[in-house]
XYZ file of C-alpha atoms in Angstrom:
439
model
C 2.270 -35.048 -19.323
C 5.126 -32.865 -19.004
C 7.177 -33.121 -15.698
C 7.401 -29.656 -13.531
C 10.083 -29.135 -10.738
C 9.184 -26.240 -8.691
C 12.206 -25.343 -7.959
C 13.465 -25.440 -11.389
C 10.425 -23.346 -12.492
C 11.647 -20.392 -9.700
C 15.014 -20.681 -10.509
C 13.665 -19.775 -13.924
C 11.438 -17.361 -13.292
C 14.244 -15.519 -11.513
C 16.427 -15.539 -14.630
C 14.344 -14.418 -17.058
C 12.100 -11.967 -15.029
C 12.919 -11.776 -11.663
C 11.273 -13.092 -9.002
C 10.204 -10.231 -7.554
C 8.537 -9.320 -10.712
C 6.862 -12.511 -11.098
C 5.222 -12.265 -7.746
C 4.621 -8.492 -7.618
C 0.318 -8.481 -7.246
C -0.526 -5.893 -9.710
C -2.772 -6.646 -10.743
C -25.612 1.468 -6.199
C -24.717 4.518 -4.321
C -25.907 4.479 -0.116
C -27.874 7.117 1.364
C -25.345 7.953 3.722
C -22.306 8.246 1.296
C -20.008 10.697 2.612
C -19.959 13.869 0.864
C -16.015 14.887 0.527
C -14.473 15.729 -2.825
C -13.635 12.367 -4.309
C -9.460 12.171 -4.602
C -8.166 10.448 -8.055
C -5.742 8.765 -5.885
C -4.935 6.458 -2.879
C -1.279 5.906 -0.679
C -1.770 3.003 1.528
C 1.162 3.314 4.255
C 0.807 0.339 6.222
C 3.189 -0.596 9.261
C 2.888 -3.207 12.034
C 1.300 -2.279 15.507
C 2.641 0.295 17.672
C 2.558 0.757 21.548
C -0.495 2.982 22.567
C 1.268 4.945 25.338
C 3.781 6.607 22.858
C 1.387 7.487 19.808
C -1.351 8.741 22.145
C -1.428 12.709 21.981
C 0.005 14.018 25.184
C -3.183 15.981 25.363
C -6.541 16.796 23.326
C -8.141 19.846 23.528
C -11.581 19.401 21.623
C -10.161 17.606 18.228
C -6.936 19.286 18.581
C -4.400 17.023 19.282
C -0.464 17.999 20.938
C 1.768 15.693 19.298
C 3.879 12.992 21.199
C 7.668 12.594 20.709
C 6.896 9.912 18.134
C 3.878 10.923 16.174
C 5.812 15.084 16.835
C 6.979 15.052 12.755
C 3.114 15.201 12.218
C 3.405 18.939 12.926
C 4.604 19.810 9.558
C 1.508 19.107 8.066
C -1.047 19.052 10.537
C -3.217 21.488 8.414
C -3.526 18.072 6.300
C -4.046 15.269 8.750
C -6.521 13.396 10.797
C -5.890 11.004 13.569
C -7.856 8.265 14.174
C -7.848 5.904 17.242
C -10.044 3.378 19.322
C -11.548 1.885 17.048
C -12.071 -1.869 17.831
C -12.080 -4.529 14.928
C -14.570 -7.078 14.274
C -11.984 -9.558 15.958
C -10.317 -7.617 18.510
C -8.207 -10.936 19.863
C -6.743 -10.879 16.269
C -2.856 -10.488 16.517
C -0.258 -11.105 14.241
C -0.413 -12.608 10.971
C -4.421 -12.017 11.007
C -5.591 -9.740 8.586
C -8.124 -7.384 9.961
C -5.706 -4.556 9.496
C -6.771 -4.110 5.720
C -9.323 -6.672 4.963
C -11.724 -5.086 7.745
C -12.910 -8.972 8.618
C -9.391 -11.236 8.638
C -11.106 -14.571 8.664
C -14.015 -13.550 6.774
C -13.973 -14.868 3.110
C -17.046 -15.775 1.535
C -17.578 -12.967 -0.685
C -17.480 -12.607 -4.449
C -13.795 -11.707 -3.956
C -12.443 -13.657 -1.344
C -10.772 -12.377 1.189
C -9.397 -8.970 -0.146
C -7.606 -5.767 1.534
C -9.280 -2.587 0.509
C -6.529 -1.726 -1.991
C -7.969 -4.898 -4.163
C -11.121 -4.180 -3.471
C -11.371 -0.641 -4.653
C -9.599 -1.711 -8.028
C -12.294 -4.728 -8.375
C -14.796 -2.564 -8.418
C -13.894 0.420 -10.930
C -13.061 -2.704 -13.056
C -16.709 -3.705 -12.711
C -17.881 -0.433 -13.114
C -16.876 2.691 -14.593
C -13.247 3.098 -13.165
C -10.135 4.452 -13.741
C -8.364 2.646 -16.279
C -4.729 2.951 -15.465
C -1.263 1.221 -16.867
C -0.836 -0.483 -14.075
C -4.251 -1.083 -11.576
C -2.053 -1.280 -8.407
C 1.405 -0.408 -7.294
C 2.510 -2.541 -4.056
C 5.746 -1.527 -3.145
C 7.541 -2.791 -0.088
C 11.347 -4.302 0.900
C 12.484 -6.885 3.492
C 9.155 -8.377 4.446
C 10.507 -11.617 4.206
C 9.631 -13.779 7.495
C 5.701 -12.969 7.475
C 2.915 -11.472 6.169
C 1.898 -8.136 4.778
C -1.025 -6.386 4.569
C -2.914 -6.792 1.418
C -4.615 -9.701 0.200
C -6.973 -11.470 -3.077
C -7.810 -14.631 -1.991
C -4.278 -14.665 -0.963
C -1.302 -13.003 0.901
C -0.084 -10.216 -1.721
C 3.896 -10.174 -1.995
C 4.769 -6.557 -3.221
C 7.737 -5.491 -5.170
C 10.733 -5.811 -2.977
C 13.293 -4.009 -4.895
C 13.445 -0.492 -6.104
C 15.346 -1.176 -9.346
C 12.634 -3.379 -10.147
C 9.772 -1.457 -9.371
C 11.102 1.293 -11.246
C 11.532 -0.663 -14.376
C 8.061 -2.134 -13.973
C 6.498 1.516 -13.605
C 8.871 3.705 -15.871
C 9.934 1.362 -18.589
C 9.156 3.519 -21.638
C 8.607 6.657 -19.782
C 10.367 9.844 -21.154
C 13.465 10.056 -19.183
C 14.079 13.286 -16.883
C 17.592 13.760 -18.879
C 16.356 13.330 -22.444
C 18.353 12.131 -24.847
C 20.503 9.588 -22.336
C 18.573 6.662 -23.978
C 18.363 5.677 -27.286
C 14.762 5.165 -28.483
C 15.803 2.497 -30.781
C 17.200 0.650 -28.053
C 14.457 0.685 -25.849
C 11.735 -0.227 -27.978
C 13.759 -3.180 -28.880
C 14.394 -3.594 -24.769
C 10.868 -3.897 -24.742
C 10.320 -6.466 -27.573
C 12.462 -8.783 -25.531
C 10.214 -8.329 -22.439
C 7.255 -8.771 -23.875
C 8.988 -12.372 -25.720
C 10.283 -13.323 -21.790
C 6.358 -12.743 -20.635
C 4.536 -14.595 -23.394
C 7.807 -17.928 -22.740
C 6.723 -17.408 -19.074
C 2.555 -17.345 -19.597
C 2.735 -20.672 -22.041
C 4.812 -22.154 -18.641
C 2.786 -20.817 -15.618
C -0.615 -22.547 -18.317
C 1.609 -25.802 -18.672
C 1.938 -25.587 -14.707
C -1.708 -25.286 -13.617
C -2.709 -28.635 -14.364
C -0.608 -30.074 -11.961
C -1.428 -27.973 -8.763
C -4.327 -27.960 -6.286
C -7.897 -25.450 -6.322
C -5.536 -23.131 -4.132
C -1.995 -23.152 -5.920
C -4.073 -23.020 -8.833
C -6.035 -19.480 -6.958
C -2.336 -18.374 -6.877
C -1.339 -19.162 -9.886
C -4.209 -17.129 -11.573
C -3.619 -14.129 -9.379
C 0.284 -14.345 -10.850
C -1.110 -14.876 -14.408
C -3.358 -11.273 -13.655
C -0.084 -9.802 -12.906
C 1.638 -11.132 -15.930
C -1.145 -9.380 -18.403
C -1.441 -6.203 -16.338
C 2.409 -5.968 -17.060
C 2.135 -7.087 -21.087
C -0.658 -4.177 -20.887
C 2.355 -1.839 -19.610
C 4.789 -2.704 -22.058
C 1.957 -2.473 -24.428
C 1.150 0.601 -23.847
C 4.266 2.090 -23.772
C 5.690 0.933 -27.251
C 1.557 2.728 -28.503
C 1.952 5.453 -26.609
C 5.305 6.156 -25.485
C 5.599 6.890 -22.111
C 3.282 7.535 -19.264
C -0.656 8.712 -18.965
C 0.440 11.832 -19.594
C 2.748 13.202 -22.672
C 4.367 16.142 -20.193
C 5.204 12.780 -17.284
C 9.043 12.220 -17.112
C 10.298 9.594 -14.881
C 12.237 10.784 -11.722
C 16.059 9.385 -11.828
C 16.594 5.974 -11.383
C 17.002 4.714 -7.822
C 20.270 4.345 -5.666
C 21.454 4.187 -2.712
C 21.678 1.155 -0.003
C 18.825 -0.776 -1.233
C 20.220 -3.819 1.516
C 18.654 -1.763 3.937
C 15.038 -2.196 3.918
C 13.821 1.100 5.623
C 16.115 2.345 3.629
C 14.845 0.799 0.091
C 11.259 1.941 1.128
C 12.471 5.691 1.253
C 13.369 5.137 -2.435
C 9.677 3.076 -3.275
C 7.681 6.463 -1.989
C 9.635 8.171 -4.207
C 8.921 5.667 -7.236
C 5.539 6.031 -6.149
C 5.400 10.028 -6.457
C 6.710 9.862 -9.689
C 3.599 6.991 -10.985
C 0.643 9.158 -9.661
C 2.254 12.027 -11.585
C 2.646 10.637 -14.586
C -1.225 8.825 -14.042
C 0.557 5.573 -14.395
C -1.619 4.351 -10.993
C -3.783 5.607 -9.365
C -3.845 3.197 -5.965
C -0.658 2.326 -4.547
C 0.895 0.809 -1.239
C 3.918 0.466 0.846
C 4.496 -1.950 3.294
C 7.048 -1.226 6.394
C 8.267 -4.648 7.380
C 5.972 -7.790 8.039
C 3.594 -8.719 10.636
C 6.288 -10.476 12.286
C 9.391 -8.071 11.935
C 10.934 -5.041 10.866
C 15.092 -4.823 11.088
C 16.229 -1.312 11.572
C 19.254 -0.259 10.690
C 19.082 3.842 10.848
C 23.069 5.362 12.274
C 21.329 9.056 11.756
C 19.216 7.962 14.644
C 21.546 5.782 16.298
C 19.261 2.834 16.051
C 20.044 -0.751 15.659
C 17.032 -3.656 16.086
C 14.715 -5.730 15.574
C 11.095 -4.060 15.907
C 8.987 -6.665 17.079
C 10.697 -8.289 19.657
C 13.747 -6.343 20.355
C 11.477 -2.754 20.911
C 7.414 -3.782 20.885
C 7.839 -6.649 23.813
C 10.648 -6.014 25.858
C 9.287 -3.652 27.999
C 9.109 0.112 28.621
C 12.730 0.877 29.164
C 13.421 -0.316 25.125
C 10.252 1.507 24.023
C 12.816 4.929 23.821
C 14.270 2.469 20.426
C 10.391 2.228 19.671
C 9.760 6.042 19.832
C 13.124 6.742 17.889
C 11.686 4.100 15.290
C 7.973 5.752 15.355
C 9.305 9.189 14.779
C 11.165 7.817 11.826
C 8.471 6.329 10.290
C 6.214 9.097 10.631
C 8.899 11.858 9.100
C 8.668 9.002 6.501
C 4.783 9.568 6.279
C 5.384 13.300 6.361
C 8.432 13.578 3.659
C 5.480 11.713 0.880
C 3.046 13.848 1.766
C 5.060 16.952 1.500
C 6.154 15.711 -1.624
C 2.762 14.687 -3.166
C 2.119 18.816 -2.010
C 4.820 20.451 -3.495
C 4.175 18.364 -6.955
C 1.458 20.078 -9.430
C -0.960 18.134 -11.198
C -0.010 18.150 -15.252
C -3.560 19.249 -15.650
C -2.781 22.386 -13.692
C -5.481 21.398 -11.268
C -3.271 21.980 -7.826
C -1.177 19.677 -6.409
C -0.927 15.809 -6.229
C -1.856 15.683 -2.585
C -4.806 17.793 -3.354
C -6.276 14.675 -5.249
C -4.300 11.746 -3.039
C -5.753 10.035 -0.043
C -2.727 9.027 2.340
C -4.035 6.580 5.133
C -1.309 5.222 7.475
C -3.329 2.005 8.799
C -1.699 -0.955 10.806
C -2.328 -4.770 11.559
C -2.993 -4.060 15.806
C -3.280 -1.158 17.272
C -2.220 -2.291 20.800
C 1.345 -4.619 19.819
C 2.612 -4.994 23.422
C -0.593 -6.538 24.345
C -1.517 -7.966 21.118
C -4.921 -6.798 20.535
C -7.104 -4.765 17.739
C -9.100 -2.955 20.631
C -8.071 -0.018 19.191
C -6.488 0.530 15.776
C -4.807 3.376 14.447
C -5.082 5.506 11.241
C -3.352 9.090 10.352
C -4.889 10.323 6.936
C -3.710 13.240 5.146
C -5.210 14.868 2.398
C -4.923 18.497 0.481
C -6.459 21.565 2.001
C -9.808 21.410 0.794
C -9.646 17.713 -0.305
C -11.646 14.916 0.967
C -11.189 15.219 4.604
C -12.553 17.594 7.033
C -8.910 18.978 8.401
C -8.413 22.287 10.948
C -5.654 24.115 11.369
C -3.894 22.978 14.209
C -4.673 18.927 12.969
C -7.630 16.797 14.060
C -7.960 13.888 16.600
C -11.083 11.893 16.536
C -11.275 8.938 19.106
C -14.246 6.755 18.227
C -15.737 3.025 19.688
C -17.046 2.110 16.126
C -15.471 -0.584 14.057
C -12.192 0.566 12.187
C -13.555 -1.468 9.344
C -16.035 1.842 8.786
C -12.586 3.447 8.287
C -11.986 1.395 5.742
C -15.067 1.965 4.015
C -14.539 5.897 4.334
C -11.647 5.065 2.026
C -13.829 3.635 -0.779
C -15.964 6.387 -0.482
C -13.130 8.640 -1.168
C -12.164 6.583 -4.415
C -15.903 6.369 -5.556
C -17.110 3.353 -4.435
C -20.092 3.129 -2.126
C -21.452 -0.375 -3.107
C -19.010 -2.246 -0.302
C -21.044 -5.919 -0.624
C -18.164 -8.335 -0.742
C -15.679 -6.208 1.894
C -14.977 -7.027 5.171
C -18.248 -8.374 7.640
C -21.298 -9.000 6.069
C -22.878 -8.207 9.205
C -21.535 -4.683 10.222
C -24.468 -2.980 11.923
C -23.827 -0.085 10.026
C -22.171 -0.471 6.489
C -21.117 3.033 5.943
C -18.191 5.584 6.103
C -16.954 7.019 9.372
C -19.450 10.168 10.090
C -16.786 12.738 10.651
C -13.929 12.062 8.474
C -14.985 13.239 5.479
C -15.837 17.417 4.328
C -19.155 18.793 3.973
């Protein structure tokens, strides 16, 4: 039997792919279905906890919320959003590194899927049934979330895409550049001959390599093998096709910038992202904002230097000002993607991308100080008119029920209402959050 040296087999893998490539996860109705227009798409921003006392509106006056300093950006589009908070998970000890956050149930995995973060579970089930069949099934984008977990999961931990360059060769290889005529075709047909070659070299050793693992490196192994075919599918389809799901899509410019810095790096993944629901290349896609365990920030325009978790979340009120500098960041962040999903039109001529995108902003804890899910946190945004019952002036909607019904108002939104294999199997009431969604 051939001899395998893991190390030698990353090392590898990291020459001829890229690691980050390698371990990129890609990839019966109820009665009381929520009755919103059903999106095409779904934006999963997900960030650690946060400290209640500075996301809390100041005040509420029925649902109308008035912003804090760090959730303020949220004015710009508060036509568009929803605000969610108080709602307990099933486990509300959970901390970090537990997956609740996504999963709706961290330690729960006994279903047909494991234990799987809505994301997954939405794409499992349109491949089941009569989903969306997109390029590539699911985009997880996210830098520097080295050091602990994220948020998604099938079976396993999910590592997204860490680098932009990569993630924008994985999504836009063989997508009509925005400055035609740059690239020669020639060349990049034969670009992507030698792609496909690396993948089918790197299949025949992840095979050779299974025999010699355990049931759960073996788990791993397959979900890395998924990946590996939902890319050859890619390149596939854009050598057939050439180009994107749509024959007007051209892929934004390539990134740069300072992709060391992993806030930083992110700003340039939502734009990658933007540019893959446009051209129909995905239709779910995620971002994750640092790990369970840390986020470095590194922003001079806001004069802020630190370490999230430990340098702002537990050393006490004084260094929560860093925290609130840090929060309003993040959420001009959440705003800048969904004014850009607005101000993009569908190719179809059928409004704009955000009318038909889902944005949920969900988190692993909703308290972090005190390290508890007794109350997690959501801000959705949709389109005027979309899926979500919005007002005017924004809506705040503070609720004892189990975030994991959150969760479920998501696959509503993306067309799936059979939710047997998600989160607890013995949710008193597995159904959507009454409220969320239009009439």
């Amino acid at each position: 039997m051939r001899s395998h040296s893991r190390r030698k087999f990353l090392k590898g893998v990291g020459a001829s792919l890229g690691a980050s490539l390698l371990f990129s996860p890609f990839y019966d109705s109820i009665a009381n279905a929520a009755p919103g227009k059903k999106p095409k798409r779904l934006l999963i921003f997900f960030t650690m906890g946060t400290a209640p006392s500075i996301w809390k509106p100041t005040s509420v006056s029925g649902e109308t919320p008035t912003f804090s300093e760090s959730t303020s950006p949220l004015a710009e589009i508060k036509e568009n959003i929803v605000m969610l908070d108080g709602l307990p998970s099933g486990s509300p000890s959970n901390n970090h590194g537990s997956a609740d956050g996504l999963t709706g149930m961290g330690y729960y995995s006994n279903g047909p899927f494991g234990l799987i973060s809505v994301d997954q579970y939405i794409v499992e089930k349109w491949k089941s049934g009569n989903g969306p069949a997109t390029q590539i099934p699911s985009l997880l984008l996210g830098a520097a979330v080295e050091g602990g977990k994220t948020g998604f999961y099938k079976g396993t931990n999910l590592s997204p895409i860490a680098s932009p360059v990569s993630a924008y060769s994985t999504v836009f290889t063989g997508v009509k550049p925005s400055n035609p005529g740059s690239n020669d075709n020639g060349a990049a047909e034969e670009q992507l001959r030698r792609r496909r070659s690396v993948l089918d070299n790197l299949t025949s050793e992840l095979t050779s390599l299974k025999g010699n693992l355990g049931k759960e490196q073996q788990y791993k192994l397959d979900l890395h093998l998924e990946s590996i075919r939902q890319l050859e599918n890619r390149l596939s389809n854009t050598m057939t096709q050439g180009g994107g799901g749509t024959g007007a899509c051209s892929a934004p410019g390539s990134p740069t910038g300072d992709m060391t810095n992993g806030l930083k790096a992110n700003q340039l993944h939502l734009d990658i992202i933007v540019g893959a629901f446009a051209c129909d290349i995905t239709r779910i896609a995620a971002i994750q904002w640092g790990s369970d365990q840390m986020m470095n920030a590194n922003l001079s325009e806001i004069s802020l230097s630190g370490e999230e978790h430990n340098g702002m979340i537990h050393t006490g009120a004084p260094a929560h000002l860093d925290l609130i500098k840090l929060e309003k960041w993040l959420h001009q962040q959440f705003v800048a993607v969904v004014k850009k999903l607005k101000a993009t039109p569908e190719a179809d001529g059928s409004g704009t991308l955000l009318d038909n995108t889902l944005v949920a902003w969900c988190r692993d804890m909703g308290d972090a100080p005190n390290h508890t899910q007794n109350e997690m946190k959501f801000v959705l945004a949709s389109g005027t008119g979309g899926y979500l019952k919005t007002a005017p002036n924004g809506r705040f909607i503070k609720s004892s029920e189990r975030h994991e019904r959150v969760l479920l108002s998501l696959c509503d939104a993306m067309g799936v209402t059979d939710f047997s294999g998600f989160g607890d199997p013995a949710l008193p009431n597995k159904s959507p959050l009454p409220g969320i969604a239009a009439t």
